[in-house]
PDB file of C-alpha atoms and ligand atoms in Angstrom:
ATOM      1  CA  UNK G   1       0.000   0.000   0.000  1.00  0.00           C
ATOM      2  CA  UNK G   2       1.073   3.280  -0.774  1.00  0.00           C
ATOM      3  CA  UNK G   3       2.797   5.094   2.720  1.00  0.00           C
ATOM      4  CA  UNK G   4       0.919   8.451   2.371  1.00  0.00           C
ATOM      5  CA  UNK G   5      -2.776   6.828   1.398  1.00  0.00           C
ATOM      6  CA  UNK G   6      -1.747   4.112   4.869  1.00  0.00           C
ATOM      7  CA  UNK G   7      -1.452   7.425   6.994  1.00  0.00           C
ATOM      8  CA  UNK G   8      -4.396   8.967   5.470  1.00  0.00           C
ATOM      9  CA  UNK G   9      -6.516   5.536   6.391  1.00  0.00           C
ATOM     10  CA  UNK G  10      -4.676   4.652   9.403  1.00  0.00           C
ATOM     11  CA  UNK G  11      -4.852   8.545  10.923  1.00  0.00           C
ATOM     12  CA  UNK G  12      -1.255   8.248  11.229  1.00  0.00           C
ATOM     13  CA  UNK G  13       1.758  11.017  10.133  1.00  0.00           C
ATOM     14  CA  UNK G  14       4.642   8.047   9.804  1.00  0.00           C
ATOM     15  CA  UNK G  15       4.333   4.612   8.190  1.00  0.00           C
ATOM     16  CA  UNK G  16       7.734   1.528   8.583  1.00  0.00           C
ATOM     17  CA  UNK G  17       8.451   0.475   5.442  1.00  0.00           C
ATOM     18  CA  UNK G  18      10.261  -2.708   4.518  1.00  0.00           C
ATOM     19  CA  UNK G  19      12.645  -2.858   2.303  1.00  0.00           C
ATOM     20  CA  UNK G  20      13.816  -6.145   0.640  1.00  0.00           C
ATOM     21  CA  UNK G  21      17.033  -6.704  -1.775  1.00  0.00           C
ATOM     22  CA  UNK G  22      16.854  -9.763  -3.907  1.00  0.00           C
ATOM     23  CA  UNK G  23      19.788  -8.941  -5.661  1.00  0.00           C
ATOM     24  CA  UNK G  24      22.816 -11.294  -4.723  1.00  0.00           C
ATOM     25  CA  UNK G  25      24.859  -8.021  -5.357  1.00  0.00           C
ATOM     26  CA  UNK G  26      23.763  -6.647  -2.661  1.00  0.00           C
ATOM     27  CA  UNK G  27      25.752  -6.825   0.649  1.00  0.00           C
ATOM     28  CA  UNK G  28      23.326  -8.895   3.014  1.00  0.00           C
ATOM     29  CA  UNK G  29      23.587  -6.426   6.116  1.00  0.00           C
ATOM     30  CA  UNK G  30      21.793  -4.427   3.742  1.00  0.00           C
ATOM     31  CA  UNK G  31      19.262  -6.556   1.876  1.00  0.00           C
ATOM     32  CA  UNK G  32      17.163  -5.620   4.595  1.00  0.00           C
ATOM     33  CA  UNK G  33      15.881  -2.358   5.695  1.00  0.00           C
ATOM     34  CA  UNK G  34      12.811  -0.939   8.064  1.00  0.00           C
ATOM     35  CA  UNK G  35      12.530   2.746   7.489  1.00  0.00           C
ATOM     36  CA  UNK G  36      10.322   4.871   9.253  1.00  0.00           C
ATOM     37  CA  UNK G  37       8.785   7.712   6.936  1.00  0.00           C
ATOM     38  CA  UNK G  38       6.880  10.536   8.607  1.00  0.00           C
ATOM     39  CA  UNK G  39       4.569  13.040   6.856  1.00  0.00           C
ATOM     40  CA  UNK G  40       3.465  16.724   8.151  1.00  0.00           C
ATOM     41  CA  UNK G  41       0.182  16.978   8.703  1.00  0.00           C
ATOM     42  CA  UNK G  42      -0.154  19.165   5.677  1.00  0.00           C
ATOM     43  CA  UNK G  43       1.772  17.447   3.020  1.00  0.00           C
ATOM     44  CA  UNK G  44      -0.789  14.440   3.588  1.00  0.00           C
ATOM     45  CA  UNK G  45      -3.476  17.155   3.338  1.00  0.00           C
ATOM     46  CA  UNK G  46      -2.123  18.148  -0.019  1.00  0.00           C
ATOM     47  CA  UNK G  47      -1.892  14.485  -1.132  1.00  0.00           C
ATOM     48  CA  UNK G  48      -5.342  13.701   0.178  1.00  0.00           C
ATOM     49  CA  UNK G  49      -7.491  17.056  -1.269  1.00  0.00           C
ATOM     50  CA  UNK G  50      -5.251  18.314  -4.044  1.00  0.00           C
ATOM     51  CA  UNK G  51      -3.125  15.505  -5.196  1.00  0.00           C
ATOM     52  CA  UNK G  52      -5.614  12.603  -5.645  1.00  0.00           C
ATOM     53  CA  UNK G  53      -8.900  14.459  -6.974  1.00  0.00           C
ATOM     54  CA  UNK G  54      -6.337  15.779  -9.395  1.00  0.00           C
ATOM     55  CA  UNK G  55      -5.159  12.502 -10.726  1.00  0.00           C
ATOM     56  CA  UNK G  56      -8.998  11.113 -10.414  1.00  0.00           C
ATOM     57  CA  UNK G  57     -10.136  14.425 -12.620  1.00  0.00           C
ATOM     58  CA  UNK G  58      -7.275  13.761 -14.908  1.00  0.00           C
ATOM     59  CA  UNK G  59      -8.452   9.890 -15.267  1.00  0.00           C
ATOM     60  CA  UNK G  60     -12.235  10.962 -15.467  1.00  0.00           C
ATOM     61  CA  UNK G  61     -11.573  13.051 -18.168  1.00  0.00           C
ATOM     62  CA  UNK G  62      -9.702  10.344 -19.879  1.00  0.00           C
ATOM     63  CA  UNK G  63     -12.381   7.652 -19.572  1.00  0.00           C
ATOM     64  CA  UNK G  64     -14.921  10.350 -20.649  1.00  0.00           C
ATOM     65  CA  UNK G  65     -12.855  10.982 -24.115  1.00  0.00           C
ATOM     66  CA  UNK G  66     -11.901   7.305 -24.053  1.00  0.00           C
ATOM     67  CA  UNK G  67      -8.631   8.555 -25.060  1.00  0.00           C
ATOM     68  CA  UNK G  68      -4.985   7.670 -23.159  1.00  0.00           C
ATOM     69  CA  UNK G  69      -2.385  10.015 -24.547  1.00  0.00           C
ATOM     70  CA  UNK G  70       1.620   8.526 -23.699  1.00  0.00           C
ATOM     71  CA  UNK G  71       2.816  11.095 -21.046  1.00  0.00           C
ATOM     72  CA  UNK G  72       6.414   9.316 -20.893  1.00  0.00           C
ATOM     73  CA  UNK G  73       6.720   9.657 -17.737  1.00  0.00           C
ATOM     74  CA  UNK G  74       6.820   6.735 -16.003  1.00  0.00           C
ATOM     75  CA  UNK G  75       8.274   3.936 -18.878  1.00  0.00           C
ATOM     76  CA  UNK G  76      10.450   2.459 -16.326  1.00  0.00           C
ATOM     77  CA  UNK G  77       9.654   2.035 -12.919  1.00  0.00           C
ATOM     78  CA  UNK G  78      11.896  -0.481 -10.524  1.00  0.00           C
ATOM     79  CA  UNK G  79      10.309  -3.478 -12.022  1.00  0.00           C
ATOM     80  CA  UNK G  80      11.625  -3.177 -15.141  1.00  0.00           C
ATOM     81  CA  UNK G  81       9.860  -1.464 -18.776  1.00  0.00           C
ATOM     82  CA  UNK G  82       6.178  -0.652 -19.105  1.00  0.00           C
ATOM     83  CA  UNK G  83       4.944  -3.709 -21.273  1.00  0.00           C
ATOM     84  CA  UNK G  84       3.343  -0.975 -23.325  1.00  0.00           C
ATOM     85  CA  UNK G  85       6.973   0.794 -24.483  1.00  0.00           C
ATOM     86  CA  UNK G  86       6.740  -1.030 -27.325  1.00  0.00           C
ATOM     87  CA  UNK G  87       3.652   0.100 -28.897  1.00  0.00           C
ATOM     88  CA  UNK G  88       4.348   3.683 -27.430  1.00  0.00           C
ATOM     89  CA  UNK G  89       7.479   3.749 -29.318  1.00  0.00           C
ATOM     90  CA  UNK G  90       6.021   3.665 -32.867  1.00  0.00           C
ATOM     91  CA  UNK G  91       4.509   5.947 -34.822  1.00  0.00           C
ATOM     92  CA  UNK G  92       0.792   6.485 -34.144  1.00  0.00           C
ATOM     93  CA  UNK G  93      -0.360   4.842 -37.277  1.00  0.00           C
ATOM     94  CA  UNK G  94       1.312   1.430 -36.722  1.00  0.00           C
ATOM     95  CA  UNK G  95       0.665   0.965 -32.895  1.00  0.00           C
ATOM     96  CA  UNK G  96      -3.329  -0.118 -33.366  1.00  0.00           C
ATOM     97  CA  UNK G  97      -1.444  -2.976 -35.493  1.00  0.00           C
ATOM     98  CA  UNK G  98       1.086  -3.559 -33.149  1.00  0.00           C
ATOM     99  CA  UNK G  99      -2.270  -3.523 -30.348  1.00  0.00           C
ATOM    100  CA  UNK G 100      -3.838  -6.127 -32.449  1.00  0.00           C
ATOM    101  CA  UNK G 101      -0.957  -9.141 -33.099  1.00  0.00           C
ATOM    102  CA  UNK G 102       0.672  -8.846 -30.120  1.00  0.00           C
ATOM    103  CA  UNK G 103      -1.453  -7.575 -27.181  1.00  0.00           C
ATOM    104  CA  UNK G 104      -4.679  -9.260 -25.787  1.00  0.00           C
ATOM    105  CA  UNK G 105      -8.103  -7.605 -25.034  1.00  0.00           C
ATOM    106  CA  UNK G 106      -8.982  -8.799 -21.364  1.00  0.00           C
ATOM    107  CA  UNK G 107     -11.914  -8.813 -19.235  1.00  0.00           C
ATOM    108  CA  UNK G 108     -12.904  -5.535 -18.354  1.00  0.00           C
ATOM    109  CA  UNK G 109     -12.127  -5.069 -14.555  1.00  0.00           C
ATOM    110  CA  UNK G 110     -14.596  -4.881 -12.493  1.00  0.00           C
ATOM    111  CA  UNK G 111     -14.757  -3.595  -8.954  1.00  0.00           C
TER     112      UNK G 111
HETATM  113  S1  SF4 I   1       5.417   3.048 -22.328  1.00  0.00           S
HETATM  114 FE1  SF4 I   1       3.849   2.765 -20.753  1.00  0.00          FE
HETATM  115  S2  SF4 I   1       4.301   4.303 -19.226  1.00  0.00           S
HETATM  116 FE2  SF4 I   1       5.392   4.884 -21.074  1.00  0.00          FE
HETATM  117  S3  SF4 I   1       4.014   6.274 -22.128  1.00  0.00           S
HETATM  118 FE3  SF4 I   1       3.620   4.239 -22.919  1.00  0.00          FE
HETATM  119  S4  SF4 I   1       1.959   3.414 -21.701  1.00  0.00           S
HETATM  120 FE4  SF4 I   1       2.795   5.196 -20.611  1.00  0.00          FE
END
Protein backbone atom coordinates (compact mmCIF):
# COMPACT_ATOMS: atom_id res chain seq x y z
CA UNK A 1 0.00 0.00 0.00
CA UNK A 2 1.07 3.28 -0.77
CA UNK A 3 2.80 5.09 2.72
CA UNK A 4 0.92 8.45 2.37
CA UNK A 5 -2.78 6.83 1.40
CA UNK A 6 -1.75 4.11 4.87
CA UNK A 7 -1.45 7.43 6.99
CA UNK A 8 -4.40 8.97 5.47
CA UNK A 9 -6.52 5.54 6.39
CA UNK A 10 -4.68 4.65 9.40
CA UNK A 11 -4.85 8.54 10.92
CA UNK A 12 -1.25 8.25 11.23
CA UNK A 13 1.76 11.02 10.13
CA UNK A 14 4.64 8.05 9.80
CA UNK A 15 4.33 4.61 8.19
CA UNK A 16 7.73 1.53 8.58
CA UNK A 17 8.45 0.47 5.44
CA UNK A 18 10.26 -2.71 4.52
CA UNK A 19 12.65 -2.86 2.30
CA UNK A 20 13.82 -6.15 0.64
CA UNK A 21 17.03 -6.70 -1.78
CA UNK A 22 16.85 -9.76 -3.91
CA UNK A 23 19.79 -8.94 -5.66
CA UNK A 24 22.82 -11.29 -4.72
CA UNK A 25 24.86 -8.02 -5.36
CA UNK A 26 23.76 -6.65 -2.66
CA UNK A 27 25.75 -6.82 0.65
CA UNK A 28 23.33 -8.90 3.01
CA UNK A 29 23.59 -6.43 6.12
CA UNK A 30 21.79 -4.43 3.74
CA UNK A 31 19.26 -6.56 1.88
CA UNK A 32 17.16 -5.62 4.60
CA UNK A 33 15.88 -2.36 5.69
CA UNK A 34 12.81 -0.94 8.06
CA UNK A 35 12.53 2.75 7.49
CA UNK A 36 10.32 4.87 9.25
CA UNK A 37 8.79 7.71 6.94
CA UNK A 38 6.88 10.54 8.61
CA UNK A 39 4.57 13.04 6.86
CA UNK A 40 3.47 16.72 8.15
CA UNK A 41 0.18 16.98 8.70
CA UNK A 42 -0.15 19.17 5.68
CA UNK A 43 1.77 17.45 3.02
CA UNK A 44 -0.79 14.44 3.59
CA UNK A 45 -3.48 17.16 3.34
CA UNK A 46 -2.12 18.15 -0.02
CA UNK A 47 -1.89 14.48 -1.13
CA UNK A 48 -5.34 13.70 0.18
CA UNK A 49 -7.49 17.06 -1.27
CA UNK A 50 -5.25 18.31 -4.04
CA UNK A 51 -3.12 15.51 -5.20
CA UNK A 52 -5.61 12.60 -5.64
CA UNK A 53 -8.90 14.46 -6.97
CA UNK A 54 -6.34 15.78 -9.39
CA UNK A 55 -5.16 12.50 -10.73
CA UNK A 56 -9.00 11.11 -10.41
CA UNK A 57 -10.14 14.43 -12.62
CA UNK A 58 -7.28 13.76 -14.91
CA UNK A 59 -8.45 9.89 -15.27
CA UNK A 60 -12.23 10.96 -15.47
CA UNK A 61 -11.57 13.05 -18.17
CA UNK A 62 -9.70 10.34 -19.88
CA UNK A 63 -12.38 7.65 -19.57
CA UNK A 64 -14.92 10.35 -20.65
CA UNK A 65 -12.86 10.98 -24.11
CA UNK A 66 -11.90 7.30 -24.05
CA UNK A 67 -8.63 8.56 -25.06
CA UNK A 68 -4.99 7.67 -23.16
CA UNK A 69 -2.39 10.02 -24.55
CA UNK A 70 1.62 8.53 -23.70
CA UNK A 71 2.82 11.10 -21.05
CA UNK A 72 6.41 9.32 -20.89
CA UNK A 73 6.72 9.66 -17.74
CA UNK A 74 6.82 6.74 -16.00
CA UNK A 75 8.27 3.94 -18.88
CA UNK A 76 10.45 2.46 -16.33
CA UNK A 77 9.65 2.04 -12.92
CA UNK A 78 11.90 -0.48 -10.52
CA UNK A 79 10.31 -3.48 -12.02
CA UNK A 80 11.63 -3.18 -15.14
CA UNK A 81 9.86 -1.46 -18.78
CA UNK A 82 6.18 -0.65 -19.11
CA UNK A 83 4.94 -3.71 -21.27
CA UNK A 84 3.34 -0.98 -23.32
CA UNK A 85 6.97 0.79 -24.48
CA UNK A 86 6.74 -1.03 -27.33
CA UNK A 87 3.65 0.10 -28.90
CA UNK A 88 4.35 3.68 -27.43
CA UNK A 89 7.48 3.75 -29.32
CA UNK A 90 6.02 3.66 -32.87
CA UNK A 91 4.51 5.95 -34.82
CA UNK A 92 0.79 6.49 -34.14
CA UNK A 93 -0.36 4.84 -37.28
CA UNK A 94 1.31 1.43 -36.72
CA UNK A 95 0.67 0.97 -32.90
CA UNK A 96 -3.33 -0.12 -33.37
CA UNK A 97 -1.44 -2.98 -35.49
CA UNK A 98 1.09 -3.56 -33.15
CA UNK A 99 -2.27 -3.52 -30.35
CA UNK A 100 -3.84 -6.13 -32.45
CA UNK A 101 -0.96 -9.14 -33.10
CA UNK A 102 0.67 -8.85 -30.12
CA UNK A 103 -1.45 -7.57 -27.18
CA UNK A 104 -4.68 -9.26 -25.79
CA UNK A 105 -8.10 -7.60 -25.03
CA UNK A 106 -8.98 -8.80 -21.36
CA UNK A 107 -11.91 -8.81 -19.24
CA UNK A 108 -12.90 -5.53 -18.35
CA UNK A 109 -12.13 -5.07 -14.56
CA UNK A 110 -14.60 -4.88 -12.49
CA UNK A 111 -14.76 -3.59 -8.95
S1 LIG B 1 5.42 3.05 -22.33
FE1 LIG B 1 3.85 2.76 -20.75
S2 LIG B 1 4.30 4.30 -19.23
FE2 LIG B 1 5.39 4.88 -21.07
S3 LIG B 1 4.01 6.27 -22.13
FE3 LIG B 1 3.62 4.24 -22.92
S4 LIG B 1 1.96 3.41 -21.70
FE4 LIG B 1 2.80 5.20 -20.61
Amino acid sequence: MAPKLECVLLNARNVIINKIGFKKTIPLNERFKREMVNYSTDRLAEWANEIVPYYARMLHSYNEASHYPPNFTQCESKFGWCDYKRVCELDRNLREIELTANYEVAKAWDI
